[in-house]
CSV table of C-alpha atoms in Angstrom, one decimal:
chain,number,residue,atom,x,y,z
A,1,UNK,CA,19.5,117.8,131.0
A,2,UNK,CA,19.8,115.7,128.1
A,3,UNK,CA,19.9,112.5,129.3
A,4,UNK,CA,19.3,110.9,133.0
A,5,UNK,CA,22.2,111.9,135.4
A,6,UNK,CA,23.5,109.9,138.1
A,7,UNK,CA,25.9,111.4,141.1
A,8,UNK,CA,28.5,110.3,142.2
A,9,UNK,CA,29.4,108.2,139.2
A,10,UNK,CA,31.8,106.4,141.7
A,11,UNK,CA,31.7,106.0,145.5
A,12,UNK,CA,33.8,104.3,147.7
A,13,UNK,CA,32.8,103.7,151.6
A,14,UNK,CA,33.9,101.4,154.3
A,15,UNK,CA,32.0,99.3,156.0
A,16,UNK,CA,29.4,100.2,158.0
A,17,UNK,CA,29.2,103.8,157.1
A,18,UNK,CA,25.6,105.4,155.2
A,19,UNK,CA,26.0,106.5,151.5
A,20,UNK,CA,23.3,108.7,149.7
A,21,UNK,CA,23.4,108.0,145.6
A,22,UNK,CA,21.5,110.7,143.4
A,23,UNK,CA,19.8,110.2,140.0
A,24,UNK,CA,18.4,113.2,138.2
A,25,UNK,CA,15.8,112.2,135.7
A,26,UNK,CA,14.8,113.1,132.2
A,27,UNK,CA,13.0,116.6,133.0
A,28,UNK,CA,9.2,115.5,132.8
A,29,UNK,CA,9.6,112.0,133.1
A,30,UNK,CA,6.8,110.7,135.4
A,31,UNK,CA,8.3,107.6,136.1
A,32,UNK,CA,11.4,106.7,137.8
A,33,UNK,CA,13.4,103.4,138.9
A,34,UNK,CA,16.5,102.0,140.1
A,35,UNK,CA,18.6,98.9,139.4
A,36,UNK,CA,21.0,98.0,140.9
A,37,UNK,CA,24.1,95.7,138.8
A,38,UNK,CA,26.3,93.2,140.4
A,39,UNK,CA,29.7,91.6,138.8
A,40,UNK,CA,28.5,89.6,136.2
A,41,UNK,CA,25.3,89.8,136.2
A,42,UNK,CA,22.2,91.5,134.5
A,43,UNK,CA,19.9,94.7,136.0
A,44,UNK,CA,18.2,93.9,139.1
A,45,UNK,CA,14.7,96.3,139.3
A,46,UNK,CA,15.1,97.7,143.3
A,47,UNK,CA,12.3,100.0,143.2
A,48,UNK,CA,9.6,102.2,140.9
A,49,UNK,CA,8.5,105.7,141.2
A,50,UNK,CA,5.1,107.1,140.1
A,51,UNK,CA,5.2,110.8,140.8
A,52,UNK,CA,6.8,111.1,144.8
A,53,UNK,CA,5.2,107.8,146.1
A,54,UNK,CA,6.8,104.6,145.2
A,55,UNK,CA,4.4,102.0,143.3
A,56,UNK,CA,6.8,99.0,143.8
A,57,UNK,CA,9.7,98.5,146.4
A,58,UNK,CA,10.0,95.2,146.0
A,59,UNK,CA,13.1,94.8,145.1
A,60,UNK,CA,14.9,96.7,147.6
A,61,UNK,CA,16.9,93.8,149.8
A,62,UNK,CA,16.3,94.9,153.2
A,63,UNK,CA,15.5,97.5,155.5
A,64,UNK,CA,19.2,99.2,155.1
A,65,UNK,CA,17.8,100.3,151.7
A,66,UNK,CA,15.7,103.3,151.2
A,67,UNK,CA,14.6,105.8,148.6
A,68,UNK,CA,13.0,109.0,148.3
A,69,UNK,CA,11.6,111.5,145.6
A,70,UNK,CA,10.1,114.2,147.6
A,71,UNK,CA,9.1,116.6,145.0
A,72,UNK,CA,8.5,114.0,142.1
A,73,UNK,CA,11.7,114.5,140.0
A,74,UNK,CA,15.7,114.1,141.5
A,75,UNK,CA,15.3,110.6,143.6
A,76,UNK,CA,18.0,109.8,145.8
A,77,UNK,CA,18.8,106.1,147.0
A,78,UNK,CA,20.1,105.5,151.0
A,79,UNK,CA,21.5,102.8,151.9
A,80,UNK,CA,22.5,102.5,155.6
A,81,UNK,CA,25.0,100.1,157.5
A,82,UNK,CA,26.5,99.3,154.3
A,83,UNK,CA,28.4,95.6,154.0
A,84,UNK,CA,30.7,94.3,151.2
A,85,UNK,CA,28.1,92.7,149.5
A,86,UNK,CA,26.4,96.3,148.5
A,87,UNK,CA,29.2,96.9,146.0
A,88,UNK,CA,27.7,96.8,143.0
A,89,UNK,CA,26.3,99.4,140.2
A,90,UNK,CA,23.5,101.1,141.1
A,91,UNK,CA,21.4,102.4,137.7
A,92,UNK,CA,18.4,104.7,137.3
A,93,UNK,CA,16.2,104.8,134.8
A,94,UNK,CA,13.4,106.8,133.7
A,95,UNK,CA,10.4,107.1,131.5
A,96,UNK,CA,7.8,109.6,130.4
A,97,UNK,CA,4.8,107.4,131.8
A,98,UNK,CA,5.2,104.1,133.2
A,99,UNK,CA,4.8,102.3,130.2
A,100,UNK,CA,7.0,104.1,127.7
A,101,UNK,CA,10.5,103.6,126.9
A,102,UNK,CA,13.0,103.6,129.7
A,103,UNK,CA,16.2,105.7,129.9
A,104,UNK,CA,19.3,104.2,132.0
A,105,UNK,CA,21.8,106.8,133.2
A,106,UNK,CA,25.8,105.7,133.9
A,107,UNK,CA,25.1,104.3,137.1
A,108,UNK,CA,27.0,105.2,140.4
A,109,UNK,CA,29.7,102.6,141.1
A,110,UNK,CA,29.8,101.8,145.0
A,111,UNK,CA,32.5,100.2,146.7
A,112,UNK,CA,32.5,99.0,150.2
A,113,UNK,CA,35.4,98.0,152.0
B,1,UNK,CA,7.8,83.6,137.6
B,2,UNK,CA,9.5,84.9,134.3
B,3,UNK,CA,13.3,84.4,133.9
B,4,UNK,CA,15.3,85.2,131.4
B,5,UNK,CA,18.4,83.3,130.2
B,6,UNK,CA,21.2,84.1,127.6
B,7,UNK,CA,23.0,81.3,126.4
B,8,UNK,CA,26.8,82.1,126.5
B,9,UNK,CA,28.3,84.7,128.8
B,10,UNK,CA,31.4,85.9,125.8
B,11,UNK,CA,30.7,85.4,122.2
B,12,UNK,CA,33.5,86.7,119.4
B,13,UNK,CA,33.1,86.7,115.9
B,14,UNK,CA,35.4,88.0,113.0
B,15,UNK,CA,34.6,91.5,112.0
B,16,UNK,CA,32.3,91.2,109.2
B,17,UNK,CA,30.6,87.9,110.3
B,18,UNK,CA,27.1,86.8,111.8
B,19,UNK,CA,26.2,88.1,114.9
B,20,UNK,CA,24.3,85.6,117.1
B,21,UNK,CA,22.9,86.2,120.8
B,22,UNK,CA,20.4,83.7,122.2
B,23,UNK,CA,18.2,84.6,124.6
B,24,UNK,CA,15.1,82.2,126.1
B,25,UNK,CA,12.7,83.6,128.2
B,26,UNK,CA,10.4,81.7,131.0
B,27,UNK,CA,6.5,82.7,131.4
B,28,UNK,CA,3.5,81.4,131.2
B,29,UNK,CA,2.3,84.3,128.8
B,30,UNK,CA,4.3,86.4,126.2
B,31,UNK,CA,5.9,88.6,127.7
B,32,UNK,CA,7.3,92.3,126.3
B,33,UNK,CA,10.8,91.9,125.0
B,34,UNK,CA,13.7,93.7,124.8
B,35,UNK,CA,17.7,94.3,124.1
B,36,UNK,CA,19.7,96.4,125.3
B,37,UNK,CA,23.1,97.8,124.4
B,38,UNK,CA,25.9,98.4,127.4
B,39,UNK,CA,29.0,100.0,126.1
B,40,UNK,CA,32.0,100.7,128.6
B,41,UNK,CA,31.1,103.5,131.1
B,42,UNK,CA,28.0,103.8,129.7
B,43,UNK,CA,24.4,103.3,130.2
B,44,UNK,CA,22.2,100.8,128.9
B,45,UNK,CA,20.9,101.2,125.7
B,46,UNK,CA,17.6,100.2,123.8
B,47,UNK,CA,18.4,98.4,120.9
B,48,UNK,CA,14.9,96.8,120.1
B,49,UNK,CA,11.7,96.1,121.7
B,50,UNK,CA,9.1,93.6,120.7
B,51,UNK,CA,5.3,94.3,122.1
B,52,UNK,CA,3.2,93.2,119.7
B,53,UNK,CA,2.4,92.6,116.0
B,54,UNK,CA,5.3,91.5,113.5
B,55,UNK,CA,7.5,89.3,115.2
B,56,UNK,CA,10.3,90.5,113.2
B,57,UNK,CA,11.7,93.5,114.9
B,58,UNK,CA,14.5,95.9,113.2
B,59,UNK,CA,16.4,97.9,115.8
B,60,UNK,CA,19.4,100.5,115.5
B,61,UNK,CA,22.7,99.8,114.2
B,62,UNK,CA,21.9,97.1,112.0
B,63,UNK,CA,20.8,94.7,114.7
B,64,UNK,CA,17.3,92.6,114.8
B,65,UNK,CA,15.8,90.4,116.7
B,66,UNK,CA,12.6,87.2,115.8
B,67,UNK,CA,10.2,86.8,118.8
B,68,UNK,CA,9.3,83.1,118.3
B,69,UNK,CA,6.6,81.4,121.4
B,70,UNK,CA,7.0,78.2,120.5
B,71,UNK,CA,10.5,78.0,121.0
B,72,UNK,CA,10.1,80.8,123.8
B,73,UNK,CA,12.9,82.8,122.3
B,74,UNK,CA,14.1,86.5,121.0
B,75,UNK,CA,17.3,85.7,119.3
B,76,UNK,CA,19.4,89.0,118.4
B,77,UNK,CA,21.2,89.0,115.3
B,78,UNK,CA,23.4,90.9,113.0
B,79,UNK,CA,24.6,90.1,109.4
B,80,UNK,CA,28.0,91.4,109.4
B,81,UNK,CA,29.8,92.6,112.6
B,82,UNK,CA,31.6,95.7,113.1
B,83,UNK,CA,34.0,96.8,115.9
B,84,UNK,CA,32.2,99.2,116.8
B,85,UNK,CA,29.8,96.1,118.1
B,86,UNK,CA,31.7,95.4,120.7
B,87,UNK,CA,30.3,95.8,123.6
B,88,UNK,CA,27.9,93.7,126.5
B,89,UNK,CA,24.4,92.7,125.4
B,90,UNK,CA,21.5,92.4,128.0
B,91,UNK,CA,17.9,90.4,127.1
B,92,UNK,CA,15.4,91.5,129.2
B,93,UNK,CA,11.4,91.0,129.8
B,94,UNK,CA,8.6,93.1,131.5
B,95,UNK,CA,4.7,91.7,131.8
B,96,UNK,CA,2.2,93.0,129.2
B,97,UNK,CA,1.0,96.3,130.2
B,98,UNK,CA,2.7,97.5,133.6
B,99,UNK,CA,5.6,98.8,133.9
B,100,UNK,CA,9.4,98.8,133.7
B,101,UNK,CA,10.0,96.6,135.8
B,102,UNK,CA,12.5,94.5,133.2
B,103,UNK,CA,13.9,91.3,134.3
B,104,UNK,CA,17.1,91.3,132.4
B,105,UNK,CA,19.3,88.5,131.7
B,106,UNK,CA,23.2,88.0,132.5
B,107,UNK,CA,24.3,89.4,129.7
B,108,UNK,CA,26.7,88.4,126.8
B,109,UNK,CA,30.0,90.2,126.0
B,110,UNK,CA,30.2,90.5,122.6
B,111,UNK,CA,34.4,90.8,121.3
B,112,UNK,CA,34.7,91.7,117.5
B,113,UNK,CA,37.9,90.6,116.3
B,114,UNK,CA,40.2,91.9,113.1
């Protein structure tokens, strides 16, 4: 596609419950990353993708978050046992090689209640 | 660590008048520098970037920004607003070389008024 897409672009779970949040990256963009976007607040970098393996996790909260990008392009973000404090926007960006220009999809909007 | 803060979390201005988002930025070395664009339902968009070389940077839609170190600051400006400006703006700094790992500030809502 065009740009980078993210599915669903809104999710609402209860409590408790695992939720699986899909980015599709610019075709032949190496590099991959998520944000993720609380109420009033700026981008928070959660993790970086180089190829399959992720180069940085370091933002990722806890062990309830995890994220995968088996073959090197779609990367999907898991997030188990969610609580209210998840809710948030989660974005995904990507960029031809790690250094380049990044590209933000629309974000998924997840709601726990 | 770097930190990035933008002074004012609304700003409006009359359509046709100065635009003016601060941003200050905290490292002990220049960072790279950037603004980004957040319309409604939409993603974030790169407005300008400053790496190196003129500290004057022109981005899209009129808008440019001056990287100054001494006052540790990438103001964003805009001579006359339009209403088509209105939207939320987003400072943000990443470490020379690296990656994109930005560090992005609160962001300013930016209301254009008749």
């Amino acid at each position: 596609g065009a740009g980078v897409s993210q599915t669903p672009s809104n999710k609402v779970t209860e409590k408790g419950k695992y939720v699986e949040l899909r980015c599709d990256p610019i075709s032949g963009h190496t590099a991959l990353y998520w944000y993720r976007q609380s109420l009033g607040q700026g981008p928070e970098f959660l993790i970086y993708f180089q190829g399959t393996g992720a180069a940085d996790d370091s933002g990722l909260p806890n062990d309830r978050f995890f994220a995968v990008r088996p073959e090197g392009s779609v990367s999907t973000l898991k997030i188990q046992r969610t609580e209210r404090g998840d809710s948030a926007v989660y974005l995904c960006a990507s960029s031809k090689q790690e250094n380049t220009e990044a590209f933000f999809g629309q974000g998924t909007r997840l709601t726990v209640v | 660590a770097q930190s990035v803060t933008q002074l004012g979390s609304h700003v409006s201005v009359s359509e046709g008048a100065l635009v003016l988002l601060r941003c200050n930025y905290s490292s002990s070395v220049p960072p790279y520098l950037f603004w980004y664009v957040q319309y409604p339902n939409q993603g974030l968009q790169l407005l300008l970037k400053y790496t190196t070389g003129a500290t004057l940077v022109k981005g899209i839609n009129g808008f440019e920004a001056e990287f100054k170190k001494s006052e540790t600051s990438f103001h964003l400006t805009k001579p006359s607003a339009h209403m088509s400006d209105a939207a939320e703006y987003f400072c943000a700094v990443r470490p020379l070389g690296g990656y994109n790992k930005l560090i992005f500030g609160a962001g300013t809502r930016l209301a254009v008024h008749p």
